[in-house]
Amino acid sequence: MKVFLACLVTLGTFLTETTFAQVQCAVDVQINEGDAITMCETSPTTISGTNGFVNYAWTGPETQVSQTITPNFSGQYVLSALDGTGCVSTDTIIVTIVSIPTETIISSEGNPICSGAGTTLSLPNSYTTYNWTGGVTTPTFFASGPGTYDVTYADDNGCSGSSSITLTEAQFTLTGSESSLCTGGAITLTASGGTSYVWSTGETSSTIVVNPSNTTLYSVVISSGSCSQTLSTTVEPGEQQTSSLPDTLYVGAGDAQYVAGPEGFQSYVWSPTDQINNPFGSGVTFIGTTSQTLVVEATHADGCVITDSVVMIVVDLTIPNGFSPNSDGKNDLFRIPELDQYPGALSVWNRWGDLVLDDPSYKNTWDGTCQTSACLGSGDLPQGTYFYQVDVEGITFTGYITLKR
């Protein structure tokens, strides 16, 4: 090979020449691997020049001052070599570096796979050789169940790669949990393990809320890839959490009446607070002189809030000490004004202890006549003093009344 010989030649990271002359080196350098080589990216090959030269320098995609080089890039590499006479010769080689991608193993049945079924594993690209788990050397591999499967593959250049897949088995489940007590005992049904869900109700989410009035069978078709399974459950009708407060309670003026709130709640707030002992108790003691509506707000641990109320009627009767049933239009009836608002029973006895009136639902209509079998004559009671008892929802008032004609 003819080269230019310089009067001043420096071989290193670069070549400097000042005067050139075309000469023929006695021996030309040669690259031992020839004029072209293909190598694998994962296991590059070291290329080298022939022995017997003073200095070597590689140029091309990368540079290096040495007799050998391990290429990292594809392209044309040039080796320059300086012999003992100062003659420089060169040789070239085309380097091709082959990279093999990390393949994603394909499962014909998807992943997860169906319970009790297998799947065929393969690679998206073709290779010359394969080595699957267990020594199987075919392009495809049948996996009989869940587990981890490996494959090593190589192309016709001998470049190899490896991949792995962990197969799981589809686990489809259907569970139910009670919702908030405030929702009437509704049940939340949750299906899991799939990518799509179709309920007997027509809904397609993984979770539905049901509150049947009768015992009802609910089913769901759960699917994942080619796997599907129908699961079902029976739901009994639930009962909504309600308060146990009565509509109305009667209490004597200044008497104590305990009122219990709904059971099973975490906190309570009662209002108004002016006639109760503890506005934050599960129950309160009412002592009052004025009727009012007592309201409780009960909060459950799950966040449910129930509000209920009870009308507290303070019974404080205005009972006259006498009346004059003489048909003059004035004070002819024994009248207790409060009994126009709520029910009461009235019983009256004469001084000998005979029952002359027994009205379980007194409406302020007694006109001084005897209304029992204990009386004789016309029915008009004589003037005198009579003993009475008034009962309003268990609250009793007793005393004497004077009847005048």
Short mmCIF file of C-alpha atoms in Angstrom, two decimals:
data_model
loop_
_atom_site.label_atom_id
_atom_site.label_comp_id
_atom_site.label_asym_id
_atom_site.label_seq_id
_atom_site.Cartn_x
_atom_site.Cartn_y
_atom_site.Cartn_z
CA MET A 1 0.00 0.00 0.00
CA LYS A 2 1.30 3.37 -0.87
CA VAL A 3 1.22 5.98 1.84
CA PHE A 4 2.58 9.43 2.38
CA LEU A 5 5.72 9.52 4.50
CA ALA A 6 6.24 12.70 6.43
CA CYS A 7 9.53 14.15 7.56
CA LEU A 8 7.91 14.64 10.94
CA VAL A 9 5.32 12.09 11.88
CA THR A 10 3.56 11.86 15.27
CA LEU A 11 1.12 9.07 15.97
CA GLY A 12 -1.09 9.43 18.97
CA THR A 13 -4.46 10.94 19.33
CA PHE A 14 -3.82 12.74 16.04
CA LEU A 15 -1.31 12.72 13.13
CA THR A 16 0.86 15.72 12.25
CA GLU A 17 2.75 15.94 8.98
CA THR A 18 4.92 18.71 7.60
CA THR A 19 6.47 17.28 4.42
CA PHE A 20 5.02 14.38 2.45
CA ALA A 21 6.48 11.82 0.11
CA GLN A 22 4.71 8.93 -1.52
CA VAL A 23 6.43 5.68 -0.45
CA GLN A 24 5.59 2.00 -0.18
CA CYS A 25 5.82 0.49 3.31
CA ALA A 26 7.68 -2.77 3.51
CA VAL A 27 4.77 -4.36 5.39
CA ASP A 28 1.23 -2.94 5.55
CA VAL A 29 -0.85 -3.22 8.69
CA GLN A 30 -3.91 -5.44 8.44
CA ILE A 31 -6.98 -5.82 10.65
CA ASN A 32 -7.08 -9.42 11.73
CA GLU A 33 -10.93 -9.68 11.54
CA GLY A 34 -11.04 -8.74 7.83
CA ASP A 35 -12.86 -5.92 6.12
CA ALA A 36 -16.25 -6.43 7.83
CA ILE A 37 -17.56 -7.89 11.08
CA THR A 38 -20.95 -8.26 12.75
CA MET A 39 -21.09 -8.43 16.52
CA CYS A 40 -23.74 -8.46 19.28
CA GLU A 41 -24.38 -5.39 21.36
CA THR A 42 -24.47 -7.46 24.50
CA SER A 43 -21.14 -9.17 23.75
CA PRO A 44 -18.97 -6.94 21.52
CA THR A 45 -15.90 -8.42 19.84
CA THR A 46 -12.42 -6.90 20.22
CA ILE A 47 -10.76 -6.25 16.86
CA SER A 48 -6.98 -5.85 16.39
CA GLY A 49 -4.21 -5.04 13.94
CA THR A 50 -1.31 -7.29 13.00
CA ASN A 51 1.80 -7.31 15.17
CA GLY A 52 5.17 -5.67 14.41
CA PHE A 53 4.39 -1.98 14.43
CA VAL A 54 5.64 0.74 16.71
CA ASN A 55 2.38 2.68 17.18
CA TYR A 56 -1.33 2.12 16.36
CA ALA A 57 -4.22 4.56 16.14
CA TRP A 58 -7.94 3.89 15.50
CA THR A 59 -10.25 6.48 13.99
CA GLY A 60 -13.89 6.34 12.95
CA PRO A 61 -17.02 6.33 15.16
CA GLU A 62 -14.58 6.40 18.09
CA THR A 63 -10.79 6.88 18.47
CA GLN A 64 -8.23 4.95 20.45
CA VAL A 65 -4.43 4.65 20.49
CA SER A 66 -3.79 0.94 20.81
CA GLN A 67 -3.39 -2.18 18.72
CA THR A 68 -6.95 -3.30 19.66
CA ILE A 69 -10.33 -1.72 20.07
CA THR A 70 -13.71 -2.97 21.26
CA PRO A 71 -16.27 -1.09 19.17
CA ASN A 72 -19.33 0.42 20.80
CA PHE A 73 -20.82 1.84 17.60
CA SER A 74 -21.46 0.62 14.07
CA GLY A 75 -19.51 2.22 11.20
CA GLN A 76 -16.18 2.23 9.39
CA TYR A 77 -13.12 1.97 11.61
CA VAL A 78 -9.65 2.90 10.25
CA LEU A 79 -6.45 1.51 11.79
CA SER A 80 -3.22 3.47 11.15
CA ALA A 81 0.08 1.86 12.10
CA LEU A 82 3.66 3.32 12.20
CA ASP A 83 6.53 0.89 11.55
CA GLY A 84 10.14 1.21 12.62
CA THR A 85 11.17 3.14 9.51
CA GLY A 86 8.55 5.80 10.03
CA CYS A 87 6.22 4.45 7.35
CA VAL A 88 2.52 4.62 8.08
CA SER A 89 0.05 2.12 6.58
CA THR A 90 -3.73 1.82 7.11
CA ASP A 91 -6.53 -0.72 6.92
CA THR A 92 -10.32 -0.42 7.30
CA ILE A 93 -13.16 -2.54 8.59
CA ILE A 94 -16.95 -2.11 8.58
CA VAL A 95 -18.37 -2.87 12.00
CA THR A 96 -22.06 -3.77 12.37
CA ILE A 97 -23.38 -3.98 15.94
CA VAL A 98 -26.64 -5.88 16.28
CA SER A 99 -28.98 -5.06 19.14
CA ILE A 100 -31.75 -7.42 20.21
CA PRO A 101 -34.71 -5.84 21.92
CA THR A 102 -36.02 -7.10 25.23
CA GLU A 103 -39.14 -8.89 24.09
CA THR A 104 -42.46 -8.90 25.90
CA ILE A 105 -43.78 -12.42 26.04
CA ILE A 106 -47.29 -12.74 24.60
CA SER A 107 -49.89 -14.91 26.34
CA SER A 108 -52.58 -16.13 23.97
CA GLU A 109 -55.14 -16.16 26.81
CA GLY A 110 -54.01 -12.92 28.37
CA ASN A 111 -52.76 -12.47 31.90
CA PRO A 112 -54.23 -13.40 34.33
CA ILE A 113 -55.28 -16.69 32.76
CA CYS A 114 -58.49 -18.57 33.36
CA SER A 115 -58.71 -20.90 36.33
CA GLY A 116 -57.81 -24.46 35.30
CA ALA A 117 -56.78 -23.43 31.77
CA GLY A 118 -53.40 -22.96 30.11
CA THR A 119 -52.04 -20.49 27.57
CA THR A 120 -49.59 -20.42 24.66
CA LEU A 121 -46.55 -18.16 25.08
CA SER A 122 -44.71 -16.59 22.15
CA LEU A 123 -42.52 -13.64 21.17
CA PRO A 124 -43.57 -10.81 18.83
CA ASN A 125 -40.43 -11.26 16.63
CA SER A 126 -38.86 -14.36 15.05
CA TYR A 127 -35.48 -15.76 16.08
CA THR A 128 -33.23 -18.60 15.05
CA THR A 129 -33.17 -20.42 18.37
CA TYR A 130 -35.33 -20.53 21.52
CA ASN A 131 -34.84 -22.02 24.92
CA TRP A 132 -37.94 -21.91 27.14
CA THR A 133 -38.33 -23.01 30.73
CA GLY A 134 -37.79 -26.74 30.91
CA GLY A 135 -35.63 -26.84 27.79
CA VAL A 136 -38.36 -26.41 25.18
CA THR A 137 -36.76 -25.08 21.97
CA THR A 138 -39.81 -24.34 19.82
CA PRO A 139 -40.94 -20.77 18.98
CA THR A 140 -44.00 -21.22 21.20
CA PHE A 141 -44.45 -22.68 24.65
CA PHE A 142 -47.59 -24.01 26.33
CA ALA A 143 -47.88 -22.91 29.95
CA SER A 144 -50.30 -25.19 31.78
CA GLY A 145 -50.99 -22.86 34.70
CA PRO A 146 -49.86 -19.84 36.69
CA GLY A 147 -46.15 -19.35 37.40
CA THR A 148 -43.01 -17.67 36.08
CA TYR A 149 -41.75 -18.65 32.63
CA ASP A 150 -38.41 -17.66 31.00
CA VAL A 151 -37.10 -17.79 27.44
CA THR A 152 -33.67 -17.17 25.91
CA TYR A 153 -33.64 -16.42 22.17
CA ALA A 154 -30.92 -15.77 19.55
CA ASP A 155 -30.81 -14.52 15.96
CA ASP A 156 -28.74 -15.91 13.08
CA ASN A 157 -25.79 -13.80 14.21
CA GLY A 158 -25.81 -15.56 17.53
CA CYS A 159 -26.96 -12.46 19.35
CA SER A 160 -29.22 -13.43 22.22
CA GLY A 161 -31.67 -11.93 24.67
CA SER A 162 -33.96 -13.16 27.41
CA SER A 163 -37.42 -12.40 28.72
CA SER A 164 -39.66 -13.54 31.53
CA ILE A 165 -43.37 -13.53 32.32
CA THR A 166 -45.25 -14.27 35.52
CA LEU A 167 -48.70 -15.67 34.87
CA THR A 168 -51.39 -15.33 37.48
CA GLU A 169 -54.74 -17.03 37.67
CA ALA A 170 -57.89 -14.95 37.45
CA GLN A 171 -59.54 -14.64 40.86
CA PHE A 172 -63.12 -13.43 40.57
CA THR A 173 -64.93 -12.49 43.78
CA LEU A 174 -68.29 -11.05 44.82
CA THR A 175 -68.71 -9.51 48.26
CA GLY A 176 -71.40 -7.54 50.03
CA SER A 177 -71.23 -5.00 52.82
CA GLU A 178 -73.93 -3.09 54.65
CA SER A 179 -74.11 0.58 53.84
CA SER A 180 -74.94 3.41 56.20
CA LEU A 181 -77.78 2.82 58.66
CA CYS A 182 -79.39 5.95 57.25
CA THR A 183 -79.88 4.32 53.83
CA GLY A 184 -82.36 1.80 55.08
CA GLY A 185 -79.92 -1.09 55.36
CA ALA A 186 -78.82 -0.88 51.72
CA ILE A 187 -76.16 -3.37 50.64
CA THR A 188 -73.08 -2.54 48.55
CA LEU A 189 -72.17 -5.42 46.22
CA THR A 190 -68.58 -5.41 44.94
CA ALA A 191 -67.18 -7.62 42.17
CA SER A 192 -63.44 -7.83 41.61
CA GLY A 193 -60.76 -9.53 39.53
CA GLY A 194 -62.08 -8.61 36.11
CA THR A 195 -61.84 -5.89 33.53
CA SER A 196 -65.56 -5.76 32.78
CA TYR A 197 -68.73 -6.45 34.78
CA VAL A 198 -72.34 -6.96 33.77
CA TRP A 199 -74.89 -7.17 36.61
CA SER A 200 -78.36 -8.67 36.51
CA THR A 201 -79.57 -5.11 37.18
CA GLY A 202 -78.01 -3.93 33.90
CA GLU A 203 -75.28 -1.93 35.61
CA THR A 204 -71.70 -2.28 34.39
CA SER A 205 -69.57 -0.86 37.22
CA SER A 206 -67.63 -3.06 39.64
CA THR A 207 -69.81 -1.89 42.56
CA ILE A 208 -73.57 -1.48 42.88
CA VAL A 209 -75.84 -0.52 45.79
CA VAL A 210 -79.07 -2.49 46.26
CA ASN A 211 -81.93 -2.16 48.71
CA PRO A 212 -84.59 -4.71 47.79
CA SER A 213 -88.01 -4.81 49.41
CA ASN A 214 -88.07 -8.59 48.99
CA THR A 215 -85.43 -11.32 49.08
CA THR A 216 -83.62 -10.93 45.74
CA LEU A 217 -80.92 -12.88 43.86
CA TYR A 218 -78.27 -10.65 42.23
CA SER A 219 -75.70 -11.96 39.74
CA VAL A 220 -72.74 -10.52 37.87
CA VAL A 221 -70.74 -11.74 34.88
CA ILE A 222 -67.07 -10.94 35.51
CA SER A 223 -64.71 -10.99 32.52
CA SER A 224 -60.97 -10.65 32.08
CA GLY A 225 -59.51 -11.40 28.67
CA SER A 226 -60.99 -14.71 27.54
CA CYS A 227 -61.99 -15.63 31.10
CA SER A 228 -65.47 -15.06 32.45
CA GLN A 229 -67.45 -16.30 35.42
CA THR A 230 -70.93 -15.68 36.77
CA LEU A 231 -71.22 -15.16 40.50
CA SER A 232 -74.41 -14.54 42.46
CA THR A 233 -75.61 -13.68 45.95
CA THR A 234 -78.96 -13.40 47.72
CA VAL A 235 -79.79 -10.15 49.50
CA GLU A 236 -82.40 -9.94 52.24
CA PRO A 237 -84.34 -6.69 52.61
CA GLY A 238 -82.76 -4.37 55.16
CA GLU A 239 -84.34 -2.21 57.79
CA GLN A 240 -83.59 1.47 58.05
CA GLN A 241 -82.26 2.69 61.37
CA THR A 242 -84.98 4.77 62.99
CA SER A 243 -85.33 6.68 66.19
CA SER A 244 -87.43 5.38 69.08
CA LEU A 245 -88.68 8.78 70.26
CA PRO A 246 -92.45 8.95 70.80
CA ASP A 247 -94.39 11.71 69.10
CA THR A 248 -95.60 13.23 72.37
CA LEU A 249 -94.79 12.97 76.06
CA TYR A 250 -96.85 14.48 78.88
CA VAL A 251 -95.12 15.65 82.03
CA GLY A 252 -96.32 17.51 85.09
CA ALA A 253 -95.03 21.02 85.59
CA GLY A 254 -91.71 20.82 87.41
CA ASP A 255 -91.66 17.00 87.24
CA ALA A 256 -88.66 15.12 85.80
CA GLN A 257 -89.16 13.09 82.61
CA TYR A 258 -86.30 11.05 81.10
CA VAL A 259 -86.17 10.95 77.27
CA ALA A 260 -83.95 8.31 75.63
CA GLY A 261 -82.35 9.01 72.25
CA PRO A 262 -81.90 6.43 69.42
CA GLU A 263 -79.62 3.54 70.36
CA GLY A 264 -76.27 2.71 68.78
CA PHE A 265 -75.11 6.20 67.79
CA GLN A 266 -71.81 7.83 68.60
CA SER A 267 -72.83 11.37 69.53
CA TYR A 268 -75.98 13.31 70.34
CA VAL A 269 -77.01 16.98 70.32
CA TRP A 270 -80.32 17.98 71.93
CA SER A 271 -82.08 21.33 71.57
CA PRO A 272 -83.39 23.61 72.90
CA THR A 273 -81.28 23.36 76.02
CA ASP A 274 -83.15 25.53 78.54
CA GLN A 275 -85.22 22.75 80.19
CA ILE A 276 -82.90 19.71 79.92
CA ASN A 277 -79.94 18.61 82.01
CA ASN A 278 -77.35 17.52 79.37
CA PRO A 279 -77.64 18.48 75.68
CA PHE A 280 -74.96 15.95 74.63
CA GLY A 281 -76.18 12.80 76.36
CA SER A 282 -77.67 9.72 74.73
CA GLY A 283 -80.72 10.63 76.78
CA VAL A 284 -81.84 13.76 78.66
CA THR A 285 -83.95 14.60 81.68
CA PHE A 286 -86.61 17.19 80.94
CA ILE A 287 -87.79 19.38 83.83
CA GLY A 288 -89.90 22.26 82.62
CA THR A 289 -92.84 24.52 83.08
CA THR A 290 -93.42 25.30 79.41
CA SER A 291 -94.39 22.92 76.62
CA GLN A 292 -91.86 22.69 73.79
CA THR A 293 -90.61 20.47 70.96
CA LEU A 294 -87.38 18.69 71.92
CA VAL A 295 -85.08 17.84 68.97
CA VAL A 296 -82.17 15.36 68.93
CA GLU A 297 -79.52 15.00 66.22
CA ALA A 298 -77.74 11.63 66.50
CA THR A 299 -74.54 10.85 64.56
CA HIS A 300 -73.47 7.28 63.86
CA ALA A 301 -69.86 6.12 63.62
CA ASP A 302 -70.24 5.67 59.84
CA GLY A 303 -71.24 9.32 59.41
CA CYS A 304 -74.98 8.75 59.22
CA VAL A 305 -77.03 11.48 60.95
CA ILE A 306 -80.61 11.01 62.17
CA THR A 307 -82.80 13.86 63.41
CA ASP A 308 -85.91 13.20 65.49
CA SER A 309 -88.17 15.15 67.82
CA VAL A 310 -90.69 14.74 70.62
CA VAL A 311 -93.34 17.22 71.74
CA MET A 312 -93.02 17.71 75.49
CA ILE A 313 -96.41 18.83 76.84
CA VAL A 314 -96.20 20.30 80.31
CA VAL A 315 -99.51 19.57 82.01
CA ASP A 316 -100.47 22.37 84.43
CA LEU A 317 -104.26 22.52 84.87
CA THR A 318 -106.36 25.52 85.87
CA ILE A 319 -109.04 23.79 87.94
CA PRO A 320 -111.88 25.96 89.38
CA ASN A 321 -112.87 25.48 93.03
CA GLY A 322 -116.56 25.72 92.27
CA PHE A 323 -119.33 26.25 89.70
CA SER A 324 -123.05 27.06 89.72
CA PRO A 325 -125.13 24.98 87.31
CA ASN A 326 -128.37 27.03 87.64
CA SER A 327 -128.95 27.67 83.93
CA ASP A 328 -128.23 31.37 84.19
CA GLY A 329 -125.59 31.12 81.47
CA LYS A 330 -122.84 31.89 83.88
CA ASN A 331 -120.47 29.28 85.26
CA ASP A 332 -122.95 26.52 84.51
CA LEU A 333 -120.27 23.94 83.58
CA PHE A 334 -117.29 22.53 85.41
CA ARG A 335 -114.66 23.76 82.99
CA ILE A 336 -110.91 23.06 82.92
CA PRO A 337 -109.53 25.18 80.01
CA GLU A 338 -106.44 23.01 79.30
CA LEU A 339 -108.64 19.99 78.50
CA ASP A 340 -109.61 21.79 75.30
CA GLN A 341 -105.99 21.13 74.16
CA TYR A 342 -105.28 17.60 75.36
CA PRO A 343 -107.28 14.62 76.65
CA GLY A 344 -108.18 14.04 80.27
CA ALA A 345 -110.40 11.82 82.39
CA LEU A 346 -112.65 13.21 85.17
CA SER A 347 -114.11 11.33 88.13
CA VAL A 348 -116.27 12.98 90.84
CA TRP A 349 -117.49 11.61 94.21
CA ASN A 350 -119.97 13.03 96.73
CA ARG A 351 -119.15 13.41 100.38
CA TRP A 352 -120.33 9.88 101.10
CA GLY A 353 -117.89 8.45 98.54
CA ASP A 354 -120.47 7.70 95.86
CA LEU A 355 -119.22 8.05 92.30
CA VAL A 356 -121.46 10.58 90.56
CA LEU A 357 -119.38 11.17 87.38
CA ASP A 358 -116.88 8.96 85.57
CA ASP A 359 -115.90 10.35 82.15
CA PRO A 360 -112.71 8.84 80.56
CA SER A 361 -112.63 11.59 77.93
CA TYR A 362 -113.91 14.70 79.60
CA LYS A 363 -114.80 17.59 77.27
CA ASN A 364 -115.77 20.29 79.83
CA THR A 365 -119.47 19.33 79.70
CA TRP A 366 -120.41 18.42 83.31
CA ASP A 367 -123.44 20.44 84.40
CA GLY A 368 -123.75 19.20 87.96
CA THR A 369 -126.00 16.21 87.20
CA CYS A 370 -125.43 12.69 88.42
CA GLN A 371 -124.28 10.48 85.58
CA THR A 372 -123.96 7.13 87.34
CA SER A 373 -126.35 4.56 88.80
CA ALA A 374 -125.52 5.77 92.31
CA CYS A 375 -127.97 8.69 92.06
CA LEU A 376 -131.71 8.83 92.69
CA GLY A 377 -134.27 11.40 91.64
CA SER A 378 -134.14 13.90 88.82
CA GLY A 379 -130.35 13.66 88.40
CA ASP A 380 -129.51 17.17 89.60
CA LEU A 381 -126.98 16.91 92.36
CA PRO A 382 -127.58 18.91 95.51
CA GLN A 383 -125.40 21.75 96.52
CA GLY A 384 -122.36 20.74 98.42
CA THR A 385 -118.74 19.82 98.29
CA TYR A 386 -117.53 17.12 95.90
CA PHE A 387 -114.16 15.38 95.53
CA TYR A 388 -112.65 15.17 92.02
CA GLN A 389 -109.74 13.42 90.25
CA VAL A 390 -108.44 14.52 86.86
CA ASP A 391 -106.04 12.24 84.93
CA VAL A 392 -104.05 13.46 81.91
CA GLU A 393 -101.90 10.71 80.42
CA GLY A 394 -101.07 9.33 83.86
CA ILE A 395 -100.61 12.73 85.50
CA THR A 396 -103.17 13.00 88.32
CA PHE A 397 -104.75 16.06 89.93
CA THR A 398 -107.11 15.78 92.94
CA GLY A 399 -109.08 18.24 95.01
CA TYR A 400 -112.51 19.54 96.12
CA ILE A 401 -115.09 21.57 94.27
CA THR A 402 -118.16 23.38 95.55
CA LEU A 403 -121.40 23.00 93.63
CA LYS A 404 -123.92 25.84 94.17
CA ARG A 405 -127.40 26.18 92.75
#
